[in-house]
Tab-separated table of C-alpha atoms and ligand atoms in Angstrom:
chain	number	residue	atom	x	y	z
O	1	MET	CA	-64.770	-0.044	61.308
O	2	ILE	CA	-61.230	0.081	59.928
O	3	ASP	CA	-58.795	-2.621	61.003
O	4	THR	CA	-55.082	-1.837	61.102
O	5	ARG	CA	-52.191	-3.066	63.229
O	6	ILE	CA	-52.888	-0.079	65.494
O	7	THR	CA	-56.577	-0.807	66.132
O	8	LYS	CA	-55.642	-4.433	66.876
O	9	LEU	CA	-52.658	-3.547	69.086
O	10	LEU	CA	-54.664	-1.098	71.196
O	11	GLY	CA	-58.150	-2.617	70.993
O	12	ILE	CA	-59.816	0.509	69.619
O	13	LYS	CA	-62.590	0.847	67.036
O	14	TYR	CA	-61.241	3.766	64.987
O	15	PRO	CA	-57.559	4.286	64.061
O	16	ILE	CA	-57.825	7.811	65.401
O	17	PHE	CA	-55.844	9.292	68.305
O	18	GLN	CA	-56.741	12.599	69.912
O	19	GLY	CA	-53.543	14.609	70.424
O	20	GLY	CA	-52.547	14.967	74.096
O	21	MET	CA	-52.436	18.772	74.112
O	22	ALA	CA	-51.097	20.579	77.194
O	23	TRP	CA	-53.802	22.730	78.878
O	24	VAL	CA	-56.379	21.420	76.392
O	25	SER	CA	-56.743	17.626	76.597
O	26	SER	CA	-58.141	16.868	80.041
O	27	ALA	CA	-60.148	13.946	81.423
O	28	SER	CA	-63.530	14.984	79.968
O	29	LEU	CA	-62.175	15.054	76.390
O	30	VAL	CA	-60.142	11.875	76.824
O	31	GLY	CA	-63.149	9.965	78.190
O	32	ALA	CA	-65.394	11.204	75.367
O	33	VAL	CA	-62.916	10.293	72.615
O	34	SER	CA	-62.237	6.828	74.029
O	35	ASN	CA	-65.964	6.181	74.508
O	36	ALA	CA	-66.559	7.208	70.885
O	37	GLY	CA	-64.076	4.545	69.735
O	38	GLY	CA	-60.817	6.504	69.300
O	39	LEU	CA	-57.828	6.806	71.617
O	40	GLY	CA	-58.255	9.717	74.027
O	41	ILE	CA	-54.921	11.050	75.301
O	42	LEU	CA	-54.401	13.165	78.398
O	43	GLY	CA	-52.164	16.222	77.885
O	44	ALA	CA	-49.949	15.852	80.948
O	45	GLY	CA	-47.460	18.487	79.755
O	46	SER	CA	-49.137	21.177	81.820
O	47	MET	CA	-49.708	19.089	84.961
O	48	GLU	CA	-47.919	18.253	88.194
O	49	PRO	CA	-47.681	14.473	88.726
O	50	GLU	CA	-50.424	14.380	91.380
O	51	LEU	CA	-52.838	16.204	89.072
O	52	VAL	CA	-51.987	13.675	86.351
O	53	ARG	CA	-52.934	10.911	88.803
O	54	GLN	CA	-56.265	12.587	89.607
O	55	GLU	CA	-57.041	13.033	85.909
O	56	ILE	CA	-56.154	9.386	85.155
O	57	GLN	CA	-58.464	8.266	87.970
O	58	LYS	CA	-61.202	10.493	86.570
O	59	ILE	CA	-60.723	9.029	83.072
O	60	LYS	CA	-61.116	5.540	84.566
O	61	THR	CA	-64.517	6.575	85.941
O	62	LEU	CA	-65.574	7.983	82.541
O	63	THR	CA	-64.588	5.074	80.293
O	64	ASN	CA	-63.556	1.452	80.370
O	65	LYS	CA	-61.942	1.775	76.940
O	66	PRO	CA	-58.179	2.213	76.307
O	67	PHE	CA	-56.721	5.701	76.697
O	68	GLY	CA	-53.280	7.305	76.768
O	69	VAL	CA	-51.199	9.934	78.532
O	70	ASN	CA	-48.862	12.292	76.678
O	71	ILE	CA	-45.653	13.113	78.527
O	72	MET	CA	-43.695	16.170	77.421
O	73	LEU	CA	-40.167	15.030	78.086
O	74	MET	CA	-38.643	18.499	78.288
O	75	MET	CA	-40.792	19.435	81.290
O	76	PRO	CA	-39.153	19.204	84.732
O	77	THR	CA	-42.235	17.298	85.912
O	78	ALA	CA	-41.697	14.497	83.353
O	79	PRO	CA	-39.928	12.001	85.683
O	80	GLY	CA	-42.767	12.255	88.219
O	81	VAL	CA	-45.373	11.843	85.494
O	82	VAL	CA	-43.575	8.700	84.269
O	83	GLU	CA	-43.868	7.177	87.774
O	84	VAL	CA	-47.585	8.014	87.983
O	85	CYS	CA	-48.262	6.433	84.566
O	86	ILE	CA	-46.516	3.238	85.687
O	87	GLU	CA	-48.275	3.147	89.065
O	88	GLU	CA	-51.662	3.763	87.450
O	89	LYS	CA	-50.928	1.205	84.682
O	90	VAL	CA	-52.152	3.463	81.891
O	91	PRO	CA	-52.671	1.484	78.675
O	92	VAL	CA	-50.661	3.800	76.374
O	93	VAL	CA	-48.011	6.498	76.804
O	94	THR	CA	-47.175	8.926	74.014
O	95	THR	CA	-44.167	11.205	74.350
O	96	GLY	CA	-43.264	14.546	72.804
O	97	ALA	CA	-40.450	17.063	72.647
O	98	GLY	CA	-37.667	14.640	73.467
O	99	ASN	CA	-36.211	11.169	73.146
O	100	PRO	CA	-37.945	8.540	75.340
O	101	GLY	CA	-35.383	5.832	74.497
O	102	PRO	CA	-34.101	5.332	78.077
O	103	LEU	CA	-37.671	4.914	79.400
O	104	VAL	CA	-38.901	2.322	76.946
O	105	LYS	CA	-37.914	-0.754	78.975
O	106	ARG	CA	-39.603	0.507	82.160
O	107	PHE	CA	-42.857	1.178	80.332
O	108	LYS	CA	-42.776	-2.155	78.502
O	109	ASP	CA	-42.064	-4.051	81.735
O	110	ALA	CA	-45.151	-2.367	83.198
O	111	GLY	CA	-47.255	-3.526	80.214
O	112	ILE	CA	-47.597	-0.008	78.827
O	113	ARG	CA	-47.538	0.624	75.062
O	114	VAL	CA	-45.035	3.363	74.192
O	115	ILE	CA	-45.667	5.536	71.152
O	116	PRO	CA	-43.368	8.568	70.755
O	117	VAL	CA	-43.961	11.577	68.529
O	118	VAL	CA	-41.153	12.039	66.018
O	119	SER	CA	-40.522	14.570	63.294
O	120	SER	CA	-37.564	12.958	61.527
O	121	VAL	CA	-36.607	9.610	60.000
O	122	ALA	CA	-33.409	9.425	62.083
O	123	LEU	CA	-35.213	9.629	65.436
O	124	ALA	CA	-37.937	7.235	64.240
O	125	LYS	CA	-35.290	4.611	63.388
O	126	ARG	CA	-33.487	5.103	66.685
O	127	LEU	CA	-36.719	4.618	68.625
O	128	GLU	CA	-37.741	1.544	66.664
O	129	ARG	CA	-34.406	0.022	67.722
O	130	ALA	CA	-35.144	1.059	71.328
O	131	GLY	CA	-38.294	-1.090	71.189
O	132	VAL	CA	-41.234	1.339	70.934
O	133	ASP	CA	-44.557	-0.110	69.728
O	134	ALA	CA	-45.253	2.464	66.995
O	135	VAL	CA	-44.395	6.078	66.204
O	136	ILE	CA	-46.515	9.153	65.636
O	137	ALA	CA	-44.899	10.990	62.712
O	138	GLU	CA	-45.828	14.634	63.052
O	139	GLY	CA	-45.525	17.049	60.129
O	140	HIS	CA	-44.904	20.777	59.959
O	141	GLU	CA	-48.625	21.541	59.541
O	142	SER	CA	-49.306	20.652	63.197
O	143	GLY	CA	-50.044	23.125	65.936
O	144	GLY	CA	-47.678	23.873	68.795
O	145	HIS	CA	-44.087	22.676	68.823
O	146	VAL	CA	-43.380	21.342	65.316
O	147	GLY	CA	-40.702	19.791	63.146
O	148	GLU	CA	-39.546	20.981	59.739
O	149	VAL	CA	-40.806	18.334	57.342
O	150	THR	CA	-44.399	18.339	56.099
O	151	THR	CA	-46.722	15.376	56.664
O	152	MET	CA	-46.945	14.494	52.958
O	153	VAL	CA	-43.163	14.182	52.785
O	154	LEU	CA	-42.460	12.738	56.240
O	155	ILE	CA	-44.946	9.852	56.341
O	156	PRO	CA	-43.787	7.813	53.317
O	157	GLN	CA	-40.141	8.208	54.337
O	158	ILE	CA	-40.788	7.017	57.892
O	159	VAL	CA	-43.053	4.209	56.669
O	160	ASP	CA	-40.283	2.979	54.363
O	161	ALA	CA	-37.644	3.193	57.092
O	162	LEU	CA	-39.544	1.244	59.795
O	163	THR	CA	-41.382	-2.030	60.224
O	164	ILE	CA	-43.506	-0.943	63.222
O	165	PRO	CA	-46.771	0.923	62.510
O	166	VAL	CA	-46.788	4.664	61.831
O	167	ILE	CA	-49.488	7.054	63.009
O	168	ALA	CA	-49.669	10.260	60.937
O	169	ALA	CA	-50.204	13.688	62.498
O	170	GLY	CA	-50.230	17.233	61.207
O	171	GLY	CA	-52.811	18.696	58.868
O	172	ILE	CA	-55.384	15.929	59.275
O	173	ALA	CA	-58.883	16.717	60.496
O	174	ASP	CA	-61.358	14.683	58.456
O	175	GLY	CA	-61.926	11.410	56.623
O	176	ARG	CA	-60.151	12.674	53.512
O	177	GLY	CA	-56.989	13.257	55.525
O	178	LEU	CA	-57.346	9.807	57.085
O	179	ALA	CA	-57.622	8.153	53.661
O	180	ALA	CA	-54.756	10.275	52.303
O	181	VAL	CA	-52.280	9.162	54.956
O	182	PHE	CA	-53.428	5.544	54.608
O	183	ALA	CA	-52.416	5.928	50.956
O	184	LEU	CA	-48.976	7.012	52.199
O	185	GLY	CA	-48.648	3.910	54.386
O	186	ALA	CA	-49.781	5.171	57.816
O	187	GLU	CA	-52.026	2.896	59.915
O	188	ALA	CA	-53.721	5.532	62.075
O	189	VAL	CA	-53.912	9.293	62.538
O	190	GLN	CA	-53.548	11.673	65.422
O	191	MET	CA	-55.713	14.790	65.322
O	192	GLY	CA	-55.218	17.672	67.736
O	193	THR	CA	-56.856	20.757	66.284
O	194	ARG	CA	-60.113	18.999	65.436
O	195	PHE	CA	-60.553	18.011	69.076
O	196	ILE	CA	-59.885	21.524	70.404
O	197	VAL	CA	-63.333	22.329	69.040
O	198	ALA	CA	-65.019	19.237	70.501
O	199	ARG	CA	-67.838	20.097	72.911
O	200	GLU	CA	-66.287	17.898	75.577
O	201	CYS	CA	-63.017	19.850	75.349
O	202	HIS	CA	-62.743	22.290	78.233
O	203	ALA	CA	-60.552	24.842	76.370
O	204	HIS	CA	-61.896	28.392	76.738
O	205	GLN	CA	-64.649	29.334	74.274
O	206	ASN	CA	-62.492	32.202	72.943
O	207	TYR	CA	-59.756	29.691	72.058
O	208	LYS	CA	-62.275	27.538	70.205
O	209	GLU	CA	-63.656	30.613	68.410
O	210	SER	CA	-60.121	31.568	67.259
O	211	VAL	CA	-59.661	28.106	65.769
O	212	LEU	CA	-63.091	28.180	64.116
O	213	LYS	CA	-62.542	31.677	62.687
O	214	ALA	CA	-59.031	30.944	61.378
O	215	ARG	CA	-58.526	30.556	57.644
O	216	ASP	CA	-55.804	28.713	55.759
O	217	ARG	CA	-53.062	31.353	56.225
O	218	ASP	CA	-53.893	32.417	59.765
O	219	THR	CA	-51.254	30.389	61.612
O	220	VAL	CA	-47.641	31.519	61.889
O	221	MET	CA	-44.388	30.005	63.065
O	222	THR	CA	-42.758	31.627	66.064
O	223	GLY	CA	-39.442	30.735	67.662
O	224	ILE	CA	-37.693	29.607	64.484
O	225	THR	CA	-34.531	31.494	65.506
O	226	THR	CA	-34.491	29.879	68.969
O	227	GLY	CA	-34.581	26.336	67.606
O	228	HIS	CA	-38.015	25.757	69.185
O	229	PRO	CA	-40.467	26.545	66.415
O	230	VAL	CA	-44.084	26.778	67.542
O	231	ARG	CA	-47.151	27.160	65.301
O	232	VAL	CA	-49.870	29.450	66.627
O	233	ILE	CA	-52.793	31.463	65.324
O	234	ARG	CA	-51.706	34.998	64.388
O	235	ASN	CA	-52.667	37.650	66.967
O	236	ARG	CA	-51.230	40.619	68.909
O	237	LEU	CA	-48.744	38.386	70.737
O	238	THR	CA	-47.342	36.852	67.537
O	239	LYS	CA	-46.958	40.302	65.944
O	240	GLU	CA	-44.985	41.598	68.897
O	241	TYR	CA	-43.032	38.356	69.279
O	242	LEU	CA	-42.053	38.149	65.609
O	243	ASP	CA	-41.119	41.875	65.563
O	244	ARG	CA	-38.722	41.237	68.408
O	245	GLU	CA	-37.579	37.858	67.140
O	246	PHE	CA	-36.439	39.301	63.834
O	247	HIS	CA	-34.919	42.412	65.394
O	248	GLY	CA	-32.291	40.621	67.412
O	249	ALA	CA	-34.078	39.658	70.643
O	250	SER	CA	-32.227	37.043	72.691
O	251	ALA	CA	-33.585	33.531	73.224
O	252	GLU	CA	-34.070	34.391	76.945
O	253	GLU	CA	-36.106	37.490	76.122
O	254	LEU	CA	-38.299	35.503	73.734
O	255	GLU	CA	-38.734	32.686	76.229
O	256	GLU	CA	-39.867	35.228	78.820
O	257	MET	CA	-42.445	36.614	76.352
O	258	ALA	CA	-43.896	33.155	75.703
O	259	LYS	CA	-44.010	32.038	79.341
O	260	GLY	CA	-47.524	31.163	80.558
O	261	ARG	CA	-49.072	32.302	77.280
O	262	LEU	CA	-50.641	28.949	76.314
O	263	LYS	CA	-52.483	28.786	79.629
O	264	ALA	CA	-53.559	32.438	79.188
O	265	ALA	CA	-55.204	31.510	75.869
O	266	ALA	CA	-56.558	28.035	76.602
O	267	ILE	CA	-57.780	28.575	80.171
O	268	ASP	CA	-58.267	32.338	80.644
O	269	GLY	CA	-59.443	32.942	77.058
O	270	ASP	CA	-56.909	35.675	76.323
O	271	THR	CA	-56.656	35.044	72.590
O	272	SER	CA	-55.093	38.392	71.845
O	273	SER	CA	-51.982	38.209	74.011
O	274	GLY	CA	-52.096	34.461	74.660
O	275	SER	CA	-50.522	31.690	72.603
O	276	VAL	CA	-53.292	30.083	70.529
O	277	MET	CA	-51.539	26.907	69.417
O	278	ALA	CA	-53.370	25.214	66.551
O	279	GLY	CA	-52.580	23.537	63.246
O	280	GLN	CA	-52.891	24.843	59.695
O	281	ILE	CA	-55.995	22.689	59.280
O	282	SER	CA	-57.885	25.155	61.544
O	283	GLY	CA	-59.157	26.745	58.317
O	284	LEU	CA	-61.207	23.616	57.602
O	285	LEU	CA	-63.129	23.623	60.879
O	286	GLU	CA	-66.479	25.332	61.075
O	287	CYS	CA	-68.353	24.360	64.192
O	288	GLU	CA	-68.116	22.833	67.606
O	289	GLU	CA	-69.329	19.211	67.695
O	290	THR	CA	-69.498	16.364	70.174
O	291	CYS	CA	-66.877	13.622	69.880
O	292	GLU	CA	-69.597	11.224	68.695
O	293	GLU	CA	-70.468	13.647	65.883
O	294	ILE	CA	-66.806	14.096	64.982
O	295	PHE	CA	-66.232	10.347	64.635
O	296	ARG	CA	-69.439	9.858	62.611
O	297	SER	CA	-68.464	12.679	60.264
O	298	ILE	CA	-64.904	11.375	59.794
O	299	GLU	CA	-66.300	7.923	58.992
O	300	ALA	CA	-68.774	9.332	56.454
O	301	ASP	CA	-66.092	11.434	54.716
O	302	TYR	CA	-63.751	8.437	54.685
O	303	CYS	CA	-66.354	6.286	52.943
O	304	LYS	CA	-66.969	8.998	50.323
O	305	VAL	CA	-63.255	8.966	49.421
O	306	PHE	CA	-63.615	5.388	48.193
O	307	GLU	CA	-66.543	6.320	45.923
O	308	ARG	CA	-64.412	9.112	44.526
O	309	LEU	CA	-61.324	6.936	44.091
O	310	GLU	CA	-63.369	4.309	42.285
O	311	LYS	CA	-63.560	6.755	39.355
O	312	PHE	CA	-59.775	6.931	39.289
O	313	ARG	CA	-59.148	3.203	39.400
O	314	PRO	CA	-56.381	2.404	36.911
O	315	VAL	CA	-57.719	0.770	33.778
O	316	LYS	CA	-55.999	-2.391	32.641
O	317	ALA	CA	-54.364	-1.974	29.287
O	318	ASN	CA	-54.275	-5.057	27.090
M	401	TUI	O1	-44.755	18.313	71.686
M	401	TUI	C1	-45.341	18.546	70.662
M	401	TUI	N1	-46.085	19.639	70.472
M	401	TUI	C2	-46.291	20.599	71.413
M	401	TUI	S1	-45.670	20.639	72.952
M	401	TUI	C3	-46.440	22.059	73.261
M	401	TUI	S2	-46.350	22.869	74.769
M	401	TUI	C4	-45.267	24.085	74.485
M	401	TUI	N2	-45.392	25.124	75.281
M	401	TUI	C5	-44.610	26.169	75.129
M	401	TUI	C6	-43.638	26.182	74.152
M	401	TUI	C7	-43.495	25.113	73.346
M	401	TUI	C8	-44.329	24.047	73.503
M	401	TUI	C9	-47.140	22.435	72.190
M	401	TUI	N3	-47.060	21.612	71.176
M	401	TUI	N4	-45.292	17.690	69.627
M	401	TUI	C10	-44.545	16.506	69.683
M	401	TUI	C11	-43.241	16.682	69.040
M	401	TUI	N5	-42.144	16.229	69.551
M	401	TUI	N6	-43.002	17.285	67.880
M	401	TUI	C12	-41.669	17.220	67.682
M	401	TUI	C13	-41.137	16.545	68.743
M	401	TUI	C14	-39.775	16.211	69.009
M	401	TUI	C15	-38.784	17.176	68.891
M	401	TUI	C16	-37.488	16.875	69.176
M	401	TUI	C17	-39.442	14.939	69.426
M	401	TUI	C18	-38.131	14.639	69.721
M	401	TUI	C19	-37.146	15.618	69.586
M	401	TUI	O2	-35.851	15.392	69.819
M	401	TUI	C20	-35.434	14.238	70.467
M	401	TUI	C21	-33.962	14.055	70.466
M	401	TUI	O3	-33.414	14.087	71.553
M	401	TUI	O4	-33.406	13.899	69.368
């Protein structure tokens, strides 16, 4: 459908990655996204290495298309997950919450494409020098653990600083967002929030309902004072957390409050005292859909952008 360096490099139909969200992106979602023509990505951040292996093996039974695994580098399980990805020869590894520089050679030697998430120009440049295949530049609009700079501002600066392809993430959920970041120089997008509400996503129905109900101003940033800012949908937990955060609570106390809260929301459906991580684009989403429907709708919206832009084509002065 749309050819970019990313679709060619990975052998996928659509330049669309599904974010590898911890506790949310499991084999069923990954298989469905890859079968629909995007890049499904397993969220290994919540998994022990042996569970990652089982999920990878399950994905291989669901699809023969390329897929990825997201490794959260700050997790103590990360080294074990790296070994599993190499042993299982996964096609693509994305990394988050850390610098994968020292791992790049091992992945490349194993024939694995390495695509880290970055939220600054400096890290993007460092990782290009380390030999990564592309970067996912993630803006402040994203859900979960986020950087400071917004997508609109981050993408053109990273595109100008690198020669490898850039995948844009943060605040993108439809074909308009896809076209917008192409205009900024990106060659693919990563969408997380949109795939939380995919039918094939196993996240608890309450979690999906929170995302679908959310409006534009319903996400908040927590953890700014601890240096680990996390975007979540506003609820009882965020009220209590932010009260404490801005009344002098220690980083340890806040960490204790947040422990296990993402699982409580995504798996147990506790959306009042759980951590409902989702992006600002939640306000755009209205219903649960299959991955096939999501891709068809993104494609249709994308095509409409070109009809619209035609009206704004610059006129030649003579
Ligand atoms: O990782 C994410 N988003 C996440 S992880 C997550 S799970 C979680 N659970 C509890 C508390 C907090 C998180 C939810 N959402 N996005 C990828 C990402 N990576 N965004 C920013 C970064 C990043 C940050 C710092 C990458 C590198 C980095 O520093 C590297 C260095 O050493 O300079």
